[in-house]
Coordinates of N, CA and C in Angstrom, one line a residue:
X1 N 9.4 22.8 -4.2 CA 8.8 22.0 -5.3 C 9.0 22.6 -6.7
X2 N 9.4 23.8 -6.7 CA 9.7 24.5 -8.1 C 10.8 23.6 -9.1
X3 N 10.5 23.0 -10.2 CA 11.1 22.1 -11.2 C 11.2 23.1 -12.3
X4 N 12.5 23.4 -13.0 CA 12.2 23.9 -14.7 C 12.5 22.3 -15.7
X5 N 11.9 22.7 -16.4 CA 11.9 22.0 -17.8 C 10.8 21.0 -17.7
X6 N 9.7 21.5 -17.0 CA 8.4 20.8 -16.9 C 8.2 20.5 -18.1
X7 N 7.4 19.0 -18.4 CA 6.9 18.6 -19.4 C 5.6 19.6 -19.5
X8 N 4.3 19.8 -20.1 CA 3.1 20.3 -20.1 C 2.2 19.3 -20.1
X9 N 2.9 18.5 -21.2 CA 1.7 17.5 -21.3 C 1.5 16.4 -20.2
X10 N 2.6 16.2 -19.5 CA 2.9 15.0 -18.5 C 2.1 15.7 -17.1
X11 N 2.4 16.9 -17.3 CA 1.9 17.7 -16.2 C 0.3 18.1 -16.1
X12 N 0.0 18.0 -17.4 CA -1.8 18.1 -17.7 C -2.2 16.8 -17.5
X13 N -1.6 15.3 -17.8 CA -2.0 14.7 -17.0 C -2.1 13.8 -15.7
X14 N -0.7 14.0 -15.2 CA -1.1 13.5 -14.1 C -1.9 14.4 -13.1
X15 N -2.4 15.7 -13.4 CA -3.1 16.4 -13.1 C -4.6 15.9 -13.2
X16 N -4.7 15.7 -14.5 CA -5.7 14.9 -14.9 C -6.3 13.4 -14.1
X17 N -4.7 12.6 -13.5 CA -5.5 11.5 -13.0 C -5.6 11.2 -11.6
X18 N -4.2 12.8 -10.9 CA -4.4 12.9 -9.9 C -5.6 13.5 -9.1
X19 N -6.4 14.3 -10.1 CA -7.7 14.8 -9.7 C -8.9 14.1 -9.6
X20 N -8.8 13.0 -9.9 CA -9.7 12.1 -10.3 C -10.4 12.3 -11.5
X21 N -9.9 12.8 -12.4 CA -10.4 13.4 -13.8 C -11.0 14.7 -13.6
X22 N -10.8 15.5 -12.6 CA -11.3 16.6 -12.4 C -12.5 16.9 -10.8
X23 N -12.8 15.8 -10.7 CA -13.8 15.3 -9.6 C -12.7 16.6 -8.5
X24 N -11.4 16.1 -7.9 CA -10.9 17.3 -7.2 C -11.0 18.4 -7.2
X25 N -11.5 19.4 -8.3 CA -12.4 20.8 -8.2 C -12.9 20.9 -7.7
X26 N -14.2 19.7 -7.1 CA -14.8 19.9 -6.4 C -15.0 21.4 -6.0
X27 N -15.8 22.0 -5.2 CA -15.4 23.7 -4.3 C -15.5 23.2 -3.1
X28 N -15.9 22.3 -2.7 CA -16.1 22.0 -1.2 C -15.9 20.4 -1.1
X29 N -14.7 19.9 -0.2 CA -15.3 18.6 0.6 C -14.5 17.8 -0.5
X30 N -13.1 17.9 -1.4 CA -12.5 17.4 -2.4 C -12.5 16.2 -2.1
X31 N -11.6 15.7 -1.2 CA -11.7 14.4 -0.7 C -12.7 13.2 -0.7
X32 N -14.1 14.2 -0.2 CA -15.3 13.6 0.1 C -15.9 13.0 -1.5
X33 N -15.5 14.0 -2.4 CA -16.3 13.9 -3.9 C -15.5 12.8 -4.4
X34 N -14.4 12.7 -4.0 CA -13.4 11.5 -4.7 C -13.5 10.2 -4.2
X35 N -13.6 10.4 -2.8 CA -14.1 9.0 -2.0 C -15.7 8.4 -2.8
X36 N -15.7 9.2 -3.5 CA -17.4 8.6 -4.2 C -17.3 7.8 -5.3
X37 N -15.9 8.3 -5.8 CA -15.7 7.1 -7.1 C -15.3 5.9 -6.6
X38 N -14.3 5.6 -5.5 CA -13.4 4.3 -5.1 C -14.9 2.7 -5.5
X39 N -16.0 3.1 -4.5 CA -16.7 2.1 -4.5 C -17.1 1.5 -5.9
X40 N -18.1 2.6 -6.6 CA -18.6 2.1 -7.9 C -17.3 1.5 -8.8
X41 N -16.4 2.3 -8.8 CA -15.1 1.6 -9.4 C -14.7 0.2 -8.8
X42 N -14.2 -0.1 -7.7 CA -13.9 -1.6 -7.4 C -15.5 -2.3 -7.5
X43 N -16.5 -1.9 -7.6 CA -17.7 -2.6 -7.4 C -18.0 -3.1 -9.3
X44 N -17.5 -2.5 -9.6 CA -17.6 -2.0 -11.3 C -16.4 -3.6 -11.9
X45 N -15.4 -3.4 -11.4 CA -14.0 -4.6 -11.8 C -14.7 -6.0 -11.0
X46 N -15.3 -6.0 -10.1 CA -15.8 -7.0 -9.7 C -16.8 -8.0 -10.9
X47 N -17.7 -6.9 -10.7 CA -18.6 -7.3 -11.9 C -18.3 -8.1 -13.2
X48 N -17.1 -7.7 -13.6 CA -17.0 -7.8 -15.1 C -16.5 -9.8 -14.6
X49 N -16.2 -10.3 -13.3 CA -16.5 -11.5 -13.5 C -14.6 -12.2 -13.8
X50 N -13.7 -11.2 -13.6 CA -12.7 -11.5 -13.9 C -12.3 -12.9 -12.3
X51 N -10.9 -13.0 -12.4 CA -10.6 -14.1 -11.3 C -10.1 -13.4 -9.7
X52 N -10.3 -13.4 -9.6 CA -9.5 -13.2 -7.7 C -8.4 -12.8 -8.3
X53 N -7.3 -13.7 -8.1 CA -6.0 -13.0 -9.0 C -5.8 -12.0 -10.0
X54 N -7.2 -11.6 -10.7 CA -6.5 -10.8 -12.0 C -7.0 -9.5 -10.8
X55 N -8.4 -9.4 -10.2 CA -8.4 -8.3 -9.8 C -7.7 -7.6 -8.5
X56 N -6.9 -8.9 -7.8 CA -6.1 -8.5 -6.6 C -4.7 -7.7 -7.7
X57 N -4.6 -7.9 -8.9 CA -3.3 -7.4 -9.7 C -3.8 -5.9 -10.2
X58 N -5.1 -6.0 -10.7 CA -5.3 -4.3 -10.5 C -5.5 -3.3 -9.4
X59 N -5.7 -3.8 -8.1 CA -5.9 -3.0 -7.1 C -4.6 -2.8 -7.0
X60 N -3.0 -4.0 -7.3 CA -2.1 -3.7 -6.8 C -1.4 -2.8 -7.6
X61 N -1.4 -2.4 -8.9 CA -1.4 -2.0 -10.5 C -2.1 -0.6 -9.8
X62 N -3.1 -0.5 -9.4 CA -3.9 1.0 -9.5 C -3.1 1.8 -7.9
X63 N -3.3 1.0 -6.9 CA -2.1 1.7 -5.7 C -0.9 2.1 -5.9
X64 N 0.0 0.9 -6.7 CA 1.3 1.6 -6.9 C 1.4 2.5 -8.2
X65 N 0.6 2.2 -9.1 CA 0.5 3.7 -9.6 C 0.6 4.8 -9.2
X66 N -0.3 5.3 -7.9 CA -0.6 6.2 -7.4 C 0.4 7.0 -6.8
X67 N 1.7 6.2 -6.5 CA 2.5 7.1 -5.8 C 2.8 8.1 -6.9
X68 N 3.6 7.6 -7.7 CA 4.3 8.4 -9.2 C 3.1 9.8 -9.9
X69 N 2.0 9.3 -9.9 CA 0.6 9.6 -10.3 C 0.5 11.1 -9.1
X70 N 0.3 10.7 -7.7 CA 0.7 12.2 -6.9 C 1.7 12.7 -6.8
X71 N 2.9 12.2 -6.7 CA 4.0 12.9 -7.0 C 3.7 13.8 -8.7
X72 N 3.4 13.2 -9.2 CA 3.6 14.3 -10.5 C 2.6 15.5 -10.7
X73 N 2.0 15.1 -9.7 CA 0.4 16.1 -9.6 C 0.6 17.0 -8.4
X74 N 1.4 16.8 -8.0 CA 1.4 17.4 -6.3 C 2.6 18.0 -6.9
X75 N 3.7 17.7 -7.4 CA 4.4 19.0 -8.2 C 4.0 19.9 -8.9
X76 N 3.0 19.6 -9.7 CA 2.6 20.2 -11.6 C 2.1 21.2 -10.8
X77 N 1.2 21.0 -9.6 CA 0.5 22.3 -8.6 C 1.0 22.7 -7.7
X78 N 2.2 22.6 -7.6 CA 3.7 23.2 -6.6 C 3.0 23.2 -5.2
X79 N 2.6 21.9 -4.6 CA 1.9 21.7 -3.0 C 2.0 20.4 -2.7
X80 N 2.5 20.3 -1.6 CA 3.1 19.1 -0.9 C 1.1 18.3 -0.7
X81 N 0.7 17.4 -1.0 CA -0.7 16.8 -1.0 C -1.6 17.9 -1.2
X82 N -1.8 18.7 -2.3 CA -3.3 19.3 -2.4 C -4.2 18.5 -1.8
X83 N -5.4 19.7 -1.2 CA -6.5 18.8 -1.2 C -7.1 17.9 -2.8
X84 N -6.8 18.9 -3.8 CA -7.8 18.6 -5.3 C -7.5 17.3 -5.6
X85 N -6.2 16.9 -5.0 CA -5.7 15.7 -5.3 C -6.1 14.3 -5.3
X86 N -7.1 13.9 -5.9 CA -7.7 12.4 -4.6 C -7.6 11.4 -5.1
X87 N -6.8 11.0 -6.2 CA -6.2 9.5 -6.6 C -6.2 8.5 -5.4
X88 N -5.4 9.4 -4.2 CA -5.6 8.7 -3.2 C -6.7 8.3 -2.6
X89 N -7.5 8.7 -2.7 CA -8.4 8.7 -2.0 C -9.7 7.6 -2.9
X90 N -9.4 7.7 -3.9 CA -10.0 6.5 -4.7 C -9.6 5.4 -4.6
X91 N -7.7 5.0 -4.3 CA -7.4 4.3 -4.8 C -7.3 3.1 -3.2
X92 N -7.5 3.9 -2.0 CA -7.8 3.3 -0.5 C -9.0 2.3 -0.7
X93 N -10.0 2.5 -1.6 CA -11.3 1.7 -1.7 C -10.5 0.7 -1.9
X94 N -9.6 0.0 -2.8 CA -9.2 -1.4 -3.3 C -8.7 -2.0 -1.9
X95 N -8.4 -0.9 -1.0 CA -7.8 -1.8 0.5 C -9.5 -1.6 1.4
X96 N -10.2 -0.6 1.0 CA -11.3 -1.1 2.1 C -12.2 -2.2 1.3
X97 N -11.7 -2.5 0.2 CA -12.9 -3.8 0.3 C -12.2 -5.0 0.1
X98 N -10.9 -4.7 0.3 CA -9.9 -6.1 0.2 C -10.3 -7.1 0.9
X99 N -10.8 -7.7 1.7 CA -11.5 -8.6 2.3 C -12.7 -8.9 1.5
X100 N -13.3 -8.5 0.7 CA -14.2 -9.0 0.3 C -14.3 -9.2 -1.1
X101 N -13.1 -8.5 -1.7 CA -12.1 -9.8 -2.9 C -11.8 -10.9 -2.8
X102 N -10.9 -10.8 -1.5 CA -10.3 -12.0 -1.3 C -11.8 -13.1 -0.8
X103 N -12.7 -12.9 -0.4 CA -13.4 -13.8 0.2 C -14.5 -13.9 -0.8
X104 N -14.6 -13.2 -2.1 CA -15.2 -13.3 -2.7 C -16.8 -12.5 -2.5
X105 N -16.7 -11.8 -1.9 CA -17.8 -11.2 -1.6 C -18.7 -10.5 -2.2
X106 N -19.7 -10.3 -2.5 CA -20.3 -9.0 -3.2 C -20.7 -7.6 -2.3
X107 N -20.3 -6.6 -3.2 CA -20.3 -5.2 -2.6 C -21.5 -4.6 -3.0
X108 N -22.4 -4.9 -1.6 CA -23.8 -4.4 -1.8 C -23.7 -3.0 -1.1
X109 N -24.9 -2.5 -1.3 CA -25.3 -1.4 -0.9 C -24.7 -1.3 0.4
X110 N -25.4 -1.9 2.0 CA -24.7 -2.2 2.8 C -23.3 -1.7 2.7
X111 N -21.9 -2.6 2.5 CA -21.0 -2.7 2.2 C -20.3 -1.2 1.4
X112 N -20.9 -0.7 0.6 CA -20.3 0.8 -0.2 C -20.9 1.7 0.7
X113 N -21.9 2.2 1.1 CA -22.4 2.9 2.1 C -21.1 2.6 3.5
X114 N -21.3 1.4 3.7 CA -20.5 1.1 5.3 C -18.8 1.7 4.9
X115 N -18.5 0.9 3.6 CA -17.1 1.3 3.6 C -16.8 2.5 3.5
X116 N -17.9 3.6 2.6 CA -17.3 5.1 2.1 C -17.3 5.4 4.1
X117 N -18.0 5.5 4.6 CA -18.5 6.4 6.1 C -17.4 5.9 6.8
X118 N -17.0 4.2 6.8 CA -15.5 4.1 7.5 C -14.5 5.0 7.3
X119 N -14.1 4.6 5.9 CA -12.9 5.3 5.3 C -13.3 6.5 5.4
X120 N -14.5 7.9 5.2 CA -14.1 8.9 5.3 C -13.6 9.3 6.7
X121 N -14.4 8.6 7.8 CA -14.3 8.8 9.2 C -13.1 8.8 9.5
X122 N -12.3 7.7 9.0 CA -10.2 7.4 9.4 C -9.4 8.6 8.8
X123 N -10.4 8.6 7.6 CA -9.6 9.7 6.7 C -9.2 11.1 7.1
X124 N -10.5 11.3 7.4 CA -10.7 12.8 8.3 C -10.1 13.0 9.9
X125 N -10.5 12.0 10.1 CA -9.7 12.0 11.7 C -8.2 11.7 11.6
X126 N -7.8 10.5 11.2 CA -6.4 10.3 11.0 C -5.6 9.8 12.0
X127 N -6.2 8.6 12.8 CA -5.7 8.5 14.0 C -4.1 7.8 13.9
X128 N -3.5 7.5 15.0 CA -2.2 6.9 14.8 C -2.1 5.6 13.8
X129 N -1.2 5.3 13.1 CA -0.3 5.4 12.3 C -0.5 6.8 11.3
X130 N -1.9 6.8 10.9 CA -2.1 8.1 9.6 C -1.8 8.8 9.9
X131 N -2.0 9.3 10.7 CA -1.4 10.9 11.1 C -0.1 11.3 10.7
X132 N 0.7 9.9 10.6 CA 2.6 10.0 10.6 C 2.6 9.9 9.0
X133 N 1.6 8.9 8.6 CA 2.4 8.4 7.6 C 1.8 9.4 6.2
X134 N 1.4 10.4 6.8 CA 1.0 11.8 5.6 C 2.8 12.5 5.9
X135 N 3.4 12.7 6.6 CA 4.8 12.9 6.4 C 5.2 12.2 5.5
X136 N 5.3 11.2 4.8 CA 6.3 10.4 3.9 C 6.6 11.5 2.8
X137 N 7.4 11.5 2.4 CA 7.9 12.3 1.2 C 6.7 11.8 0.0
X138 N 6.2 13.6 -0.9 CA 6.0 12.9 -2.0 C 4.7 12.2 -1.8
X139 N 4.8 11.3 -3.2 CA 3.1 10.5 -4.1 C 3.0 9.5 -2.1
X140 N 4.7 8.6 -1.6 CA 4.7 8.1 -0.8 C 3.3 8.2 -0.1
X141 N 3.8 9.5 0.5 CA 3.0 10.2 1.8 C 1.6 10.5 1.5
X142 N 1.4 11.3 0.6 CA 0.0 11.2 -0.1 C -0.7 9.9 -0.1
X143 N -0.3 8.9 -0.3 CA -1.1 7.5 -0.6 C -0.7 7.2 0.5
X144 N 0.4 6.8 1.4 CA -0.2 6.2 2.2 C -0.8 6.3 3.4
X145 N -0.9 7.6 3.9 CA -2.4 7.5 4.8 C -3.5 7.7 4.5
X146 N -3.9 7.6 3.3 CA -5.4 7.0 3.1 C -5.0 5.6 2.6
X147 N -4.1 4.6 2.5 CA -4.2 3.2 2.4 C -4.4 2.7 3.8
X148 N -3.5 3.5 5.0 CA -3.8 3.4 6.5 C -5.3 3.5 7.1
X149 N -6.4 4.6 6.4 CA -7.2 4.8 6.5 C -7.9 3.4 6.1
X150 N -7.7 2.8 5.2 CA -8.5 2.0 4.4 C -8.4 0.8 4.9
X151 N -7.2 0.5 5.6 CA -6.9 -0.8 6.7 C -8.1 -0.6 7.6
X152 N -8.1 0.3 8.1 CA -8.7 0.6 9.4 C -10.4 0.4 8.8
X153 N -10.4 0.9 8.0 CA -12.2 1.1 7.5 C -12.5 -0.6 7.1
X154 N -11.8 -1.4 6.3 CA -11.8 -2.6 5.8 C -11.8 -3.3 7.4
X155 N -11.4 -2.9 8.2 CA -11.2 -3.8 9.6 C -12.7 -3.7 10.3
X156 N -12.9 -2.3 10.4 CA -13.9 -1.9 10.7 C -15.9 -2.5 10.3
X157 N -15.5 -2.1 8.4 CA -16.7 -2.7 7.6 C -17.0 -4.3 7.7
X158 N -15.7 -5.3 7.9 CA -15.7 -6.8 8.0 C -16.3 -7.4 9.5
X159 N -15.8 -6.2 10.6 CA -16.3 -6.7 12.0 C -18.1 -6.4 12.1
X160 N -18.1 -4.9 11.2 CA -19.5 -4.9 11.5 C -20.9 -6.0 10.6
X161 N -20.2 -6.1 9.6 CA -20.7 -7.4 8.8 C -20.7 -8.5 9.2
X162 N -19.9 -9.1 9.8 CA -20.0 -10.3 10.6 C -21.1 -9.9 12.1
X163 N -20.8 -9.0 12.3 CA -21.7 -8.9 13.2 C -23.3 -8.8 13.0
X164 N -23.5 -8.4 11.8 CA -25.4 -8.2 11.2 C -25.4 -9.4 11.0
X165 N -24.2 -10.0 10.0 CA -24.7 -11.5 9.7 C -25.4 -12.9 10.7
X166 N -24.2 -12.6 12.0 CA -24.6 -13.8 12.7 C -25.7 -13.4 13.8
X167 N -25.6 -12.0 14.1 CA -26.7 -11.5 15.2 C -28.3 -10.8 15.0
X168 N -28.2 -10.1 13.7 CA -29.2 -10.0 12.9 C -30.1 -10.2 11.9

């Protein structure tokens, strides 16, 4: 991963956005502290009342960001996915509550609670596809198994919501 003619500044910040603004210092549980932004954030773009379409273009705008965004952060600190790193890990929330953009939902308590416990649970365990797809080269591999994670949590939080709704 050693590069010469590193920029500084480009390197201070994708550092900066790959950390979640610093949130990846965390000292313990990096992942966990960064998975704490994804909700309030997508719950935050909901709010502001924009259209279905504008905000299915920023979840798509803030994921594919993300590759370029780890890759430049996962070099600047010469390690194939640091933990400190959790762009990813923020940016999985736009696929765990993708169902309930599209369906127009509101992200209640319920719902951010259910989603963060999904997605940390896939995250940390990592069952088949994730497991593989942390191999991808690069920002790739970094993003996408916690987007795999976030399939699985989004599958997860919609089955168990339908299920309070129509049985409880």
């Amino acid at each position: 991963m050693e590069e010469t003619n590193r920029n500084p500044l480009i390197d201070r910040l994708s550092i900066a956005l790959g950390t979640g603004l610093g949130i990846g210092f965390a000292p313990f549980a990096p992942g966990t502290f960064g998975s704490l932004l994804g909700p309030p954030l997508v719950w935050g773009v909901l709010q502001t009342g924009l259209p279905t379409a504008t905000v299915l273009g920023i979840a798509i705008a803030f994921i594919v960001m993300g590759i370029p965004i780890c890759t430049a952060a996962s070099r600047a600190l010469g390690k194939h996915d640091p933990g400190l790193v959790v762009y990813d890990e923020i940016a999985a929330f736009w696929i765990v509550f993708l169902p309930h953009i599209i369906l127009e939902r509101p992200i209640g308590w319920f719902a951010a609670i259910g989603g963060f416990g999904f997605f940390r649970l896939f995250d940390i365990a990592k069952p088949w596809p994730v497991n593989r797809l942390e191999k991808l080269p690069d920002g790739s591999g970094i993003m996408a198994d916690d987007l795999a994670a976030g399939l699985y949590a989004a599958a997860c939080l919609l089955a168990v919501e339908e299920v309070v709704v129509r049985y409880l």
